Short mmCIF file of C-alpha atoms in Angstrom, two decimals:
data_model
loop_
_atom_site.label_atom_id
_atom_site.label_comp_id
_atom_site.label_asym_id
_atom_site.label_seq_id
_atom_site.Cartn_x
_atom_site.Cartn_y
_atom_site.Cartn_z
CA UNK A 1 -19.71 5.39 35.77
CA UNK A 2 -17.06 3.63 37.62
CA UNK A 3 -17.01 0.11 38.50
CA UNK A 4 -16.26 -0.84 42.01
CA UNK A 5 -17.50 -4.52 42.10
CA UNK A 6 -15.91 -5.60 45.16
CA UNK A 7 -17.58 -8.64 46.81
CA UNK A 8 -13.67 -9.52 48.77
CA UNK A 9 -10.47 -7.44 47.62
CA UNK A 10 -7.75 -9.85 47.02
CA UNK A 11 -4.68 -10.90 45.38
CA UNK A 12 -2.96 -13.05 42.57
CA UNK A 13 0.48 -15.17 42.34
CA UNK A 14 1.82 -16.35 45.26
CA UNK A 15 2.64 -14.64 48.27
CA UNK A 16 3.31 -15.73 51.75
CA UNK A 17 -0.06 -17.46 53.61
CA UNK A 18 0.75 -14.36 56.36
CA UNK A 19 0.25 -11.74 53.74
CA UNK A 20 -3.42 -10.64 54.69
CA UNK A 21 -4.04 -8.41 51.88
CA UNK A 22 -2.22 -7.28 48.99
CA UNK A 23 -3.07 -5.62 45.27
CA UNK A 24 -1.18 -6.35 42.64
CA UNK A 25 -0.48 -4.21 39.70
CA UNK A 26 -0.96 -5.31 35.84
CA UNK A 27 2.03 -4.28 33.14
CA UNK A 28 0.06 -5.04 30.44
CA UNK A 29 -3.33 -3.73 31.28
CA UNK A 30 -4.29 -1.11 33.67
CA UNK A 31 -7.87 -1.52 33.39
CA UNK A 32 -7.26 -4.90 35.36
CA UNK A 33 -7.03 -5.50 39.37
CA UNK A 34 -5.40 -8.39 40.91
CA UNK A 35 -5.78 -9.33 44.63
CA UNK A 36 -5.60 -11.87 47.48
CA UNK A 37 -6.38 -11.91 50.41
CA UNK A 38 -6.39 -14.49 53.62
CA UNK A 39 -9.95 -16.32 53.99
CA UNK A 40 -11.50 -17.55 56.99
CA UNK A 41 -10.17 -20.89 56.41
CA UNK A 42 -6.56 -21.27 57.20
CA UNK A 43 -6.52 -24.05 54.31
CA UNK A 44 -7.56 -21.33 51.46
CA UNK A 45 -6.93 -17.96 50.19
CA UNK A 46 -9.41 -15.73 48.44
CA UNK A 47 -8.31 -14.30 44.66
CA UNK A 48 -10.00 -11.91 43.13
CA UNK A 49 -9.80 -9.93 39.25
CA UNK A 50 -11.65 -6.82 38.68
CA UNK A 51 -11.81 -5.64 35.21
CA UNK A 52 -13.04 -2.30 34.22
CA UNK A 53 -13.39 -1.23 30.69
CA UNK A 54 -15.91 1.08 29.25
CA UNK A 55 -18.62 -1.31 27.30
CA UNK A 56 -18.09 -3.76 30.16
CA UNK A 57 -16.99 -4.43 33.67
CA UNK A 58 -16.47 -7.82 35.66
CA UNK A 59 -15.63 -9.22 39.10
CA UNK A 60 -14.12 -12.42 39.72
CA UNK A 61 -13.91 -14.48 43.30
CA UNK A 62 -12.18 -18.34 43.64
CA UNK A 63 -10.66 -19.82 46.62
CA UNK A 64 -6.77 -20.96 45.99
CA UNK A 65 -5.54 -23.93 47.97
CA UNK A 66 -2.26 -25.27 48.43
CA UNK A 67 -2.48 -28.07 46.18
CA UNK A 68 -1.79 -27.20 42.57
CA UNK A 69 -4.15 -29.86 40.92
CA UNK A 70 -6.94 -27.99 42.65
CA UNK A 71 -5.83 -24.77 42.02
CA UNK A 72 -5.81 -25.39 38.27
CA UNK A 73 -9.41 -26.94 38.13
CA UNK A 74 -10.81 -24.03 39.73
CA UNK A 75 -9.13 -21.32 37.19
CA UNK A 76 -9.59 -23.42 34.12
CA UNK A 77 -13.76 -22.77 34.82
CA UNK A 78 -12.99 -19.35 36.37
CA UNK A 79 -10.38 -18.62 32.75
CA UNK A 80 -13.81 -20.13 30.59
CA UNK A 81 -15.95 -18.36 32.30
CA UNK A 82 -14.28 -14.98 31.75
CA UNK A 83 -13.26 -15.64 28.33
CA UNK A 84 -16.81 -16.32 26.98
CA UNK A 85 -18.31 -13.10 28.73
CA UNK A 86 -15.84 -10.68 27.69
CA UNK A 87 -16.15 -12.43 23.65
CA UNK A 88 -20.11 -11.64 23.92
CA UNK A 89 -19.14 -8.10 25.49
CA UNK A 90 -17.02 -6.88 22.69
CA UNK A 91 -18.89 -8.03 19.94
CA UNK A 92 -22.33 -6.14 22.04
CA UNK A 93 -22.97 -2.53 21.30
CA UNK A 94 -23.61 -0.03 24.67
CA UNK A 95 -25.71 3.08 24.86
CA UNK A 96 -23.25 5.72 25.99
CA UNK A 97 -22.76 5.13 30.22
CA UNK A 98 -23.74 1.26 29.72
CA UNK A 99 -22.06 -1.70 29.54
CA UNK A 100 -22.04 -5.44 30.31
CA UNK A 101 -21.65 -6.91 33.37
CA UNK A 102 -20.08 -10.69 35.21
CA UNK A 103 -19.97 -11.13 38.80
CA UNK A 104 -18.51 -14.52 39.63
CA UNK A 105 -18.69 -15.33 43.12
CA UNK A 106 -18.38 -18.48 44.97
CA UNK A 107 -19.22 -20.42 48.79
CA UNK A 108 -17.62 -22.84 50.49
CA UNK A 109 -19.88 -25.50 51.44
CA UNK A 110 -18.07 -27.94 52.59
CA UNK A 111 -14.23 -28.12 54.03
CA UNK A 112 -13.20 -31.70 56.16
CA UNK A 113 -10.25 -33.73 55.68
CA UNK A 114 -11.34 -35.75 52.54
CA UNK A 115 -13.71 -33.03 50.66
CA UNK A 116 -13.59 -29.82 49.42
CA UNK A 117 -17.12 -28.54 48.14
CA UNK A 118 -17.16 -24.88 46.04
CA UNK A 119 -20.15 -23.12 44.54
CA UNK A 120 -19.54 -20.22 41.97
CA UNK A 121 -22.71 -18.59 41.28
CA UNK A 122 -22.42 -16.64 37.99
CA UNK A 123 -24.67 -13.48 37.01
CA UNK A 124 -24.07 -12.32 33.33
CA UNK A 125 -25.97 -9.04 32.56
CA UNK A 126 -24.51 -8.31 28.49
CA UNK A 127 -26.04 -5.23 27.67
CA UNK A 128 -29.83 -5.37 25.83
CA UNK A 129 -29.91 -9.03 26.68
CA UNK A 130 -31.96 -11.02 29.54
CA UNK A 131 -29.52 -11.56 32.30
CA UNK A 132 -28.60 -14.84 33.28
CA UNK A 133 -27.82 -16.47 36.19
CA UNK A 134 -25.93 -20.18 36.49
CA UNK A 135 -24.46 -22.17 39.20
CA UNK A 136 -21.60 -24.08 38.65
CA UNK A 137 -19.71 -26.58 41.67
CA UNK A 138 -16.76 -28.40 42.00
CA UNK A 139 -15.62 -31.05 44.05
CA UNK A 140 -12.50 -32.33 45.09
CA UNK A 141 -10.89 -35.24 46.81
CA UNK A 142 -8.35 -33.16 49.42
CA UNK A 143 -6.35 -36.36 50.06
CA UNK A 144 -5.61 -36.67 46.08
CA UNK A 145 -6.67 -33.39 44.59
CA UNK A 146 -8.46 -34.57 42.19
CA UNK A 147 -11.85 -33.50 41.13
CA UNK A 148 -14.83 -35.70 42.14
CA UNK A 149 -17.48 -36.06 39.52
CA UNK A 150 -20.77 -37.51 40.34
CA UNK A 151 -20.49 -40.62 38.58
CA UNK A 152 -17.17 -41.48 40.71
CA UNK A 153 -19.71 -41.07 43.75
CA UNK A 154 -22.57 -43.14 42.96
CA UNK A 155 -22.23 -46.57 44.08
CA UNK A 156 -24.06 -48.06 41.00
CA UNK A 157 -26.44 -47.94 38.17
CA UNK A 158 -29.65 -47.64 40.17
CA UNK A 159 -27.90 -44.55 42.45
CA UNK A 160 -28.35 -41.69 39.57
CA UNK A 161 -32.25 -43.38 39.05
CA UNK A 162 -32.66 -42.86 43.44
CA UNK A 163 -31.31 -39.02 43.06
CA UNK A 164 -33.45 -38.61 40.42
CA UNK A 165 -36.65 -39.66 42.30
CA UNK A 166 -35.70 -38.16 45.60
CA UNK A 167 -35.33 -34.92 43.86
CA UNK A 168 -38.56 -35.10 42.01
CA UNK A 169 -40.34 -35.62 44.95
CA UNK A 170 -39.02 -32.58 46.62
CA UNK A 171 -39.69 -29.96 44.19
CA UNK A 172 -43.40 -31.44 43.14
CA UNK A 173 -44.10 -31.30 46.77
CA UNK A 174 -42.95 -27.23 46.63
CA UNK A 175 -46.17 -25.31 45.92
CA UNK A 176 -44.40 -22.42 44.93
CA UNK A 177 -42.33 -24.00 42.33
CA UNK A 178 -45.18 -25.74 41.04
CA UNK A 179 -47.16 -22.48 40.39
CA UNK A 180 -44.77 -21.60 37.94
CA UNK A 181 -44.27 -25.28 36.73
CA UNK A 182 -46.01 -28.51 36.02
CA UNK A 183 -45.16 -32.00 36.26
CA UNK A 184 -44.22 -32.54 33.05
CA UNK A 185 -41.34 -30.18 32.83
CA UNK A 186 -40.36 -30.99 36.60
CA UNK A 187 -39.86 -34.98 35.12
CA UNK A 188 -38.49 -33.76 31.70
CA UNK A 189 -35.76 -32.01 33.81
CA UNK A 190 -34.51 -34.34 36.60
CA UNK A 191 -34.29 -37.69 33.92
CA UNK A 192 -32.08 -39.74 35.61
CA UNK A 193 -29.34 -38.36 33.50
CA UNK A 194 -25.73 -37.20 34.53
CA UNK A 195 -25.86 -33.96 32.92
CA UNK A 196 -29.01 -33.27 34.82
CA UNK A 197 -27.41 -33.39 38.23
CA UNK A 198 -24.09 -32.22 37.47
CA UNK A 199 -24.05 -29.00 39.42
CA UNK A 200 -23.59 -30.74 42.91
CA UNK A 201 -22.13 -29.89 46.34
CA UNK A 202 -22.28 -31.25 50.16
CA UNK A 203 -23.10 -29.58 53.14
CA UNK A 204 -22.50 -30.84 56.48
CA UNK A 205 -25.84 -32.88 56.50
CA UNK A 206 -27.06 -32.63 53.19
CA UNK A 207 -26.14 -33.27 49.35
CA UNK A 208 -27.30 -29.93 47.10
CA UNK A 209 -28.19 -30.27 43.77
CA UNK A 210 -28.23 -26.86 41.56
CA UNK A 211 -30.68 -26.86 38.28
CA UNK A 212 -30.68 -24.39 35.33
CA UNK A 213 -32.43 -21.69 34.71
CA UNK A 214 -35.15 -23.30 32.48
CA UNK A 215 -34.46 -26.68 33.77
CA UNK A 216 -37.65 -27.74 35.19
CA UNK A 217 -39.85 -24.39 34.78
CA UNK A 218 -39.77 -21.07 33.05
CA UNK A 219 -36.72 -18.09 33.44
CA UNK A 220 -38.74 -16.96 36.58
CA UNK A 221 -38.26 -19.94 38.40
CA UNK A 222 -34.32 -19.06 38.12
CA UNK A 223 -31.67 -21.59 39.38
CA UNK A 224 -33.64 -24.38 41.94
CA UNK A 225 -31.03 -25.71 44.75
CA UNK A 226 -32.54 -28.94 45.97
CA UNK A 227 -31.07 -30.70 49.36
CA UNK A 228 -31.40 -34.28 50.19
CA UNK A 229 -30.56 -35.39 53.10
CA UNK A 230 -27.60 -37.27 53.70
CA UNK A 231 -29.61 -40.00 55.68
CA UNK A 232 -31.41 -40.42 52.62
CA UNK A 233 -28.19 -41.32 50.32
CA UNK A 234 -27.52 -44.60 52.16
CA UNK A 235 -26.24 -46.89 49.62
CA UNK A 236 -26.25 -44.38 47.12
CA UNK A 237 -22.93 -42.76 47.30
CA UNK A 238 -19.85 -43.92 48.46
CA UNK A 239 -19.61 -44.82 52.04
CA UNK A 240 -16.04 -43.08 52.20
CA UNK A 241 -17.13 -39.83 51.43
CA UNK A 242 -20.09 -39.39 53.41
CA UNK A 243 -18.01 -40.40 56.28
CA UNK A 244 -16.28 -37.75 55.79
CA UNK A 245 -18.80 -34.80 55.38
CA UNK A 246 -18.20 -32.69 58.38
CA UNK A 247 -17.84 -28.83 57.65
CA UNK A 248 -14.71 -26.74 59.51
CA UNK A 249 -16.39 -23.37 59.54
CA UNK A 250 -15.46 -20.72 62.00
CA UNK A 251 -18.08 -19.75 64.05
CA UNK A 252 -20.20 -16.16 63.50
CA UNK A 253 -18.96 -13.19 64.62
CA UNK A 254 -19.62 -12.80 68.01
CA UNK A 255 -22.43 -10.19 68.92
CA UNK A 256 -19.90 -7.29 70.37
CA UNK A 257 -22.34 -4.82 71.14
CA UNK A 258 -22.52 -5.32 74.54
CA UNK A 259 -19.05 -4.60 74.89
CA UNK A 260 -18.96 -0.99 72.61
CA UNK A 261 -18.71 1.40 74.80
CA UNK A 262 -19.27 3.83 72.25
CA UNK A 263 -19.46 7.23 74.44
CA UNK A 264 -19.18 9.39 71.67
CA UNK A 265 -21.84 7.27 69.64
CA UNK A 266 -24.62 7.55 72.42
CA UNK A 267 -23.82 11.37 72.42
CA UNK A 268 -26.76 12.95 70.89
CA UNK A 269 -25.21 14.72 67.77
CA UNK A 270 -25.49 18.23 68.26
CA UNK A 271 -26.71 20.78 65.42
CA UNK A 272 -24.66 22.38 63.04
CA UNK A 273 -23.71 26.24 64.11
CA UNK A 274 -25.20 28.22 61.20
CA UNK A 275 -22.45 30.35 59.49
CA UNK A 276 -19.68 26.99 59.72
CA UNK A 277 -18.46 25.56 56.82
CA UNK A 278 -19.20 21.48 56.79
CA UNK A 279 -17.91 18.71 55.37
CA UNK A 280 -18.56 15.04 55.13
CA UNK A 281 -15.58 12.77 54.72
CA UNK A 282 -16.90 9.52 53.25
CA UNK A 283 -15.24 5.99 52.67
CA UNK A 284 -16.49 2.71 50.90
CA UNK A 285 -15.85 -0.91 50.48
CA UNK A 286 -13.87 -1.47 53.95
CA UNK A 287 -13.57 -2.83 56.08
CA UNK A 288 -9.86 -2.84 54.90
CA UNK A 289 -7.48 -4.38 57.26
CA UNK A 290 -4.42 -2.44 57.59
CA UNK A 291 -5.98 0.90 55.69
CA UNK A 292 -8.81 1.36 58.02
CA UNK A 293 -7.39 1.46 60.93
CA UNK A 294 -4.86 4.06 59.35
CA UNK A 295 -7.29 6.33 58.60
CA UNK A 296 -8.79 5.89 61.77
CA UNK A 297 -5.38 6.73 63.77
CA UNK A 298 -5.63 9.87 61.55
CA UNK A 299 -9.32 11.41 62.06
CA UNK A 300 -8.74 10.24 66.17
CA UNK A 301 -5.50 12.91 65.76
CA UNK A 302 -7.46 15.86 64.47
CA UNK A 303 -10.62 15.05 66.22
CA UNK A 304 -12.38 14.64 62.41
CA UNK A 305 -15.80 12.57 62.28
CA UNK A 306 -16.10 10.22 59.13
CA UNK A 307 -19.04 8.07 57.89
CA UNK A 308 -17.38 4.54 56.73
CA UNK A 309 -19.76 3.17 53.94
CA UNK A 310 -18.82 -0.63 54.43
CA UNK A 311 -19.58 -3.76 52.29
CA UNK A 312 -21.34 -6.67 54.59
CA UNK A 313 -19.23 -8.97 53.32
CA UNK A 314 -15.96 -7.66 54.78
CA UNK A 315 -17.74 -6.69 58.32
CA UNK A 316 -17.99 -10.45 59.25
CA UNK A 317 -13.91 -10.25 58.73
CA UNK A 318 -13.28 -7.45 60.36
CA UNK A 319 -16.04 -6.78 63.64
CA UNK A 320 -13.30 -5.15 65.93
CA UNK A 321 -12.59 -2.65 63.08
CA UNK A 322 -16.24 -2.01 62.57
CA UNK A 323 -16.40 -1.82 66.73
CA UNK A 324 -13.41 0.46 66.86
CA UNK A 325 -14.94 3.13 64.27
CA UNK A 326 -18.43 3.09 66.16
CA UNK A 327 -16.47 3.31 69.64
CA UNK A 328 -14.77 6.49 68.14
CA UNK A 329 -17.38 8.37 67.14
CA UNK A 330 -17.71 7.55 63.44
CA UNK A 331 -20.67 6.57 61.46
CA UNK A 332 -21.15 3.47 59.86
CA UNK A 333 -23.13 3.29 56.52
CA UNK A 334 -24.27 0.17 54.34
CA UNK A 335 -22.54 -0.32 50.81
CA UNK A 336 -24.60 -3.09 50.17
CA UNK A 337 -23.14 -6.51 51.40
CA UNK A 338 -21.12 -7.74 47.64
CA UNK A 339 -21.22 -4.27 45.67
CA UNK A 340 -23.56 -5.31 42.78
CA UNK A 341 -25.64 -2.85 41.09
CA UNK A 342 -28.50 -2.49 42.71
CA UNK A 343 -31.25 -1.79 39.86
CA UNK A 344 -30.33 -4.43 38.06
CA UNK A 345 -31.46 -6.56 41.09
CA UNK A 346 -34.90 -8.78 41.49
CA UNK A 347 -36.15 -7.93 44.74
CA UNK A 348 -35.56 -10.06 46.68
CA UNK A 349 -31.92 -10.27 45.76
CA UNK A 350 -32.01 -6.46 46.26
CA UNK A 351 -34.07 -7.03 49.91
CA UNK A 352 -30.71 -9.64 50.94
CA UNK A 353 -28.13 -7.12 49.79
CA UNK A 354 -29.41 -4.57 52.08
CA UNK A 355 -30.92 -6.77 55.02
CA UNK A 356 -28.10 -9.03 55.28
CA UNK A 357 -26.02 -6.21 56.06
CA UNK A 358 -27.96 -4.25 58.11
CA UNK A 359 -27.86 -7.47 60.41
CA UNK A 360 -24.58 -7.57 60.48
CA UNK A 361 -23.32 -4.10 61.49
CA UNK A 362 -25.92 -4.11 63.66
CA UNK A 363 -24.61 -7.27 65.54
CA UNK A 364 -21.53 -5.61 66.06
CA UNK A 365 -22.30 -2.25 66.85
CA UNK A 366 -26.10 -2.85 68.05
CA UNK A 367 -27.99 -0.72 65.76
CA UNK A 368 -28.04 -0.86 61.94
CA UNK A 369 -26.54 1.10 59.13
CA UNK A 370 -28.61 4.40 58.90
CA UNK A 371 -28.04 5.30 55.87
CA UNK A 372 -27.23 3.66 52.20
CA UNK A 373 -24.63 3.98 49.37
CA UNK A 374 -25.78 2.09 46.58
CA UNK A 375 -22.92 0.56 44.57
CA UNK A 376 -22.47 2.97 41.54
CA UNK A 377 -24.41 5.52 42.66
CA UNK A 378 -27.18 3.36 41.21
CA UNK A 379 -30.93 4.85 42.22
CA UNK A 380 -34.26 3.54 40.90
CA UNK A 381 -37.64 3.48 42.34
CA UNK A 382 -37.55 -0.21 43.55
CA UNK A 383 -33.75 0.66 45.48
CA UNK A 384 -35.20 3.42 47.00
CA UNK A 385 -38.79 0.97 48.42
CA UNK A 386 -36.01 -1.19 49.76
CA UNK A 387 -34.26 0.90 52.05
CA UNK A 388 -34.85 2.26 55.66
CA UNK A 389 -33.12 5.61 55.84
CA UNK A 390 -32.36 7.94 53.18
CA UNK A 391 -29.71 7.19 50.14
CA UNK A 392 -26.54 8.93 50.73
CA UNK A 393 -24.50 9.25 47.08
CA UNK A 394 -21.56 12.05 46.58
CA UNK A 395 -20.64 15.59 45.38
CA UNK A 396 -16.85 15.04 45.22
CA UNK A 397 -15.32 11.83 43.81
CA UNK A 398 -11.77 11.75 44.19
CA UNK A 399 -11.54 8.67 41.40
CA UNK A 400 -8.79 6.70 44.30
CA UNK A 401 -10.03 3.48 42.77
CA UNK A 402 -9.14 4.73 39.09
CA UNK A 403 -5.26 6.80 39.46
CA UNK A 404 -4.09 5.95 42.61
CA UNK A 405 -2.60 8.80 43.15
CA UNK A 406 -2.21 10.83 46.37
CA UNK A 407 -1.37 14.03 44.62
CA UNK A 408 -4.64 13.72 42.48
CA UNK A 409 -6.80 12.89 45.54
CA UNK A 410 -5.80 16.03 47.12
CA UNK A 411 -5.57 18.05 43.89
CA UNK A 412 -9.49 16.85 43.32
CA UNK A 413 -10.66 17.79 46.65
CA UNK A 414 -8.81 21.36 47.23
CA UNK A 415 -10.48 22.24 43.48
CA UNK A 416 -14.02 20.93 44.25
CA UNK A 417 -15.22 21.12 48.05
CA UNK A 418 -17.59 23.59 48.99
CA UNK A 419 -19.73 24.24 51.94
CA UNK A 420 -21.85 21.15 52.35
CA UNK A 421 -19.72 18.52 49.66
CA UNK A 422 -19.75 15.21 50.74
CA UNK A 423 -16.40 13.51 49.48
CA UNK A 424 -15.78 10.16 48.21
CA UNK A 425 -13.21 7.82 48.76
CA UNK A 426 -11.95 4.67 49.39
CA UNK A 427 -9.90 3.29 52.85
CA UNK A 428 -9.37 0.19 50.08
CA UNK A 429 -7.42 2.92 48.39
CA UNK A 430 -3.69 3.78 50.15
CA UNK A 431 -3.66 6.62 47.91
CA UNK A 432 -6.60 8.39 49.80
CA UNK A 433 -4.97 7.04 53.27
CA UNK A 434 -1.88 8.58 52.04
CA UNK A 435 -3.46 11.96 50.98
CA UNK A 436 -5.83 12.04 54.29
CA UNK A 437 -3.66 13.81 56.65
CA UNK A 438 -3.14 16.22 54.16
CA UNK A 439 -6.48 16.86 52.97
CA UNK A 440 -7.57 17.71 56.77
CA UNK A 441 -5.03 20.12 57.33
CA UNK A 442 -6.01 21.59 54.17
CA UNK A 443 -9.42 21.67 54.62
CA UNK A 444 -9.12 23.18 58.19
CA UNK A 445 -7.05 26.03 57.43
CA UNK A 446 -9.89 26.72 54.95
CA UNK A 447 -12.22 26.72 57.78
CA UNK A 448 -13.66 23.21 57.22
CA UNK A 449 -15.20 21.39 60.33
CA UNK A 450 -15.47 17.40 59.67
CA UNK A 451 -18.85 15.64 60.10
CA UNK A 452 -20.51 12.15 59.41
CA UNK A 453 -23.23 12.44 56.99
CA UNK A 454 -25.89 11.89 59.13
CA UNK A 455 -24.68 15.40 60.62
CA UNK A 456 -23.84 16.89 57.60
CA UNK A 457 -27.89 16.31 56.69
CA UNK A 458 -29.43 17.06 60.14
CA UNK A 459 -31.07 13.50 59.80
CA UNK A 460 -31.31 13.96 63.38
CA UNK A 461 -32.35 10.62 65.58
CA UNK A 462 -34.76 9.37 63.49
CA UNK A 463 -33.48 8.70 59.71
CA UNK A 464 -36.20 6.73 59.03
CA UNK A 465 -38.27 10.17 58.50
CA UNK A 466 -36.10 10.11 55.12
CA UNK A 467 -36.72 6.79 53.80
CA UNK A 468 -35.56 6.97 50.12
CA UNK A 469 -34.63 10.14 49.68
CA UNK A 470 -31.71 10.44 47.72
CA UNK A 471 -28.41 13.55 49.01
CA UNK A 472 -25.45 13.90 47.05
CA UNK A 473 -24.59 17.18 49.34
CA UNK A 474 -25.44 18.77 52.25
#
């Protein structure tokens, strides 16, 4: 099964700070993908490495700043990180179609003048094993570039001892954490002890602390994130950085469904002509910049409908693309909002993935995603509870992701569409840009007419009737 773990498609070595987007290719292993791309913080780019082997498979997100010091912080934990995961891989032996899994991801919490906050959240699934989950933060001093560590913040010996009671407090007064825990354990785990409080970042009002699985309860409890408020750290760390603790964050997309037209949208989509040959030309993890719209400028020249199967994460970069592909006529379906598998989810980390980006598309379009592509193809009873419209997987894969090859793209597709296929690809993937105007012409000379998938089904105005029911054609 492939692996398309794609939580932001980026870029590694250096590149101009106006180059959006950009892959690069690996001489010495082509099972590895390298890519940048621009973040929403002029001060920062996003890398990312995507490894794909056949016992195990791994996704890796850091920021990269313009100050070297940082920059080498931040890969020595993302290098450790990798290396210790892909060392319990190998030596772990997968059931044919299985393997291991890493996604490292990480948040910004806090961006000012003085202080740079970053959270890398780390879930480790090696096959036949428990996964695990782990946050890990660093902090840096943006006027030096060097890394903060708590000790270098607390203003003396009674500060750790004030953190330490402040955050008992907090979690014996959560009921829910204390069904799973007890006192004991909550005070075994916050001793006033450095290595208890290590994982730390800021927010613009409050100081977050990140515990261990098994820190202060059992595996259930997973990682605890308590916040103190900054008011209450007066005297207890050092005045000049919580002076300095105001965030730079863009604002939200704007809500631009009051502008989308959308004419061919709030068309009601008329019924397939019985005796036509359909097909439904699918693409996943866009939003892509400069590819999207491509393939858009195509399917607007020969009048062909697409569905767009989009990762949440990228629609809060890109709105006016999202807009655009609404406005023309397109559907718009949810591909999760980071890519992760999907049964290998607790619920509500399976609920987020699909809620978070049904609000999103539908702040920018003003109706959610109506159907779902789970990441992998991956289907299981709880996946299928989760969603609100039927499960829309694929009957041609064109493998862009694996040759990137135009040729092969359109070789694939003229050898396996039929009446009804619903084709995968990729607008992440030039290659299928680069085939697409090709593949239409094809297709219509064999008496193909293009429609989204919601067509292609007859889901009609109401694809909630279809709640968890799982197509691969039409």
């Amino acid at each position: 099964m492939k692996f398309k773990l794609v939580i932001l498609l980026l870029v590694a070595t250096l590149f101009t700070v106006g180059c959006a987007e950009k892959t690069i290719g690996n001489k010495e292993d082509d099972h590895i993908q390298k890519y940048v791309k621009d973040s929403k913080y002029p001060e920062l780019e996003i890398e990312t490495e995507i490894g794909e082997y056949d016992t195990y498979k791994y996704a890796i997100h850091f920021p990269r700043t313009d100050q070297e010091d940082v920059n080498s912080v931040i890969k020595h934990l993302v290098a450790k990180q990798k290396k210790t995961f892909v060392s319990q891989a190998k030596k772990t032996k997968t059931d044919k179609g299985t393997f291991s899994e890493l996604l490292l991801d990480y948040k910004i919490t806090n961006l000012s003048d003085t202080l740079l906050s970053i959270v890398f959240s780390s879930s480790k699934n090696i096959y036949g094993q428990e996964s695990h989950k782990q946050m890990y933060t660093l902090n840096f001093d943006r006027k030096t570039g060097k890394q903060i560590k708590l000790k270098n913040l607390l203003t003396d010996d009674s500060s750790l001892q004030k953190i330490a009671r402040l955050s008992q407090n907090m979690i014996l007064q959560d009921a829910k954490a204390m069904e799973l825990s007890d006192v004991s354990q909550v005070m075994d785990g916050t001793k006033p002890e450095l290595s208890n409080f290590s994982a730390y970042s800021f927010s613009n009002n409050t100081m977050d602390i990140y515990l261990k699985e098994e820190q202060i309860g059992p595996k259930e409890m997973g990682t605890y994130k308590v916040q103190i408020a900054l008011n209450d750290l007066n005297g207890v760390l050092e005045k000049s950085y919580t002076d300095s603790l105001e965030l730079k964050i863009p604002n939200e997309t704007e809500l631009l469904s009051n502008t989308t037209t959308g004419q061919e949208q709030q068309q009601k989509q008329s019924a397939l002509t019985p005796g036509v040959k359909y097909v439904a030309l699918t693409f996943d993890d866009g939003p892509h910049h400069q590819l999207t719209p491509r393939i858009l400028d195509i399917l607007k020249k020969y009048n062909a409908k697409a569905t767009f199967f989009v990762l949440g994460n990228r629609v809060e970069y890109y709105p006016e693309i999202v807009k655009r592909t609404v406005d023309e006529g397109h559907e718009i379906g949810s591909h999760s909002w980071s890519h992760p598998k999907l049964t290998s989810l607790k619920p509500a980390e399976l609920a987020q993935q699909i809620n978070q980006t049904s609000n999103s598309v539908e702040k920018i379009t003003g109706k959610p995603p109506a159907t779902l592509r789970p990441p992998y193809g991956a289907v299981n009873d709880a996946v299928k509870q989760a969603t609100n419209g039927p499960i829309v997987n694929w009957s041609v894969d064109t493998l862009d992701w694996k040759h990137h090859n135009k040729e092969k793209v359109k070789q694939i597709i003229r050898q396996n569409t039929r009446d009804g296929s619903i084709i995968l690809m990729h607008d992440i993937q030039k290659a299928s840009a680069d085939a697409l105007e090709d593949i239409i012409i094809y297709l219509s000379k064999q008496g193909y007419h293009f429609v989204t998938v919601s067509q292609l089904l007859q889901l009609g105005d109401h694809p909630e009737k279809y709640v968890g029911k799982v197509y691969t054609n039409g």
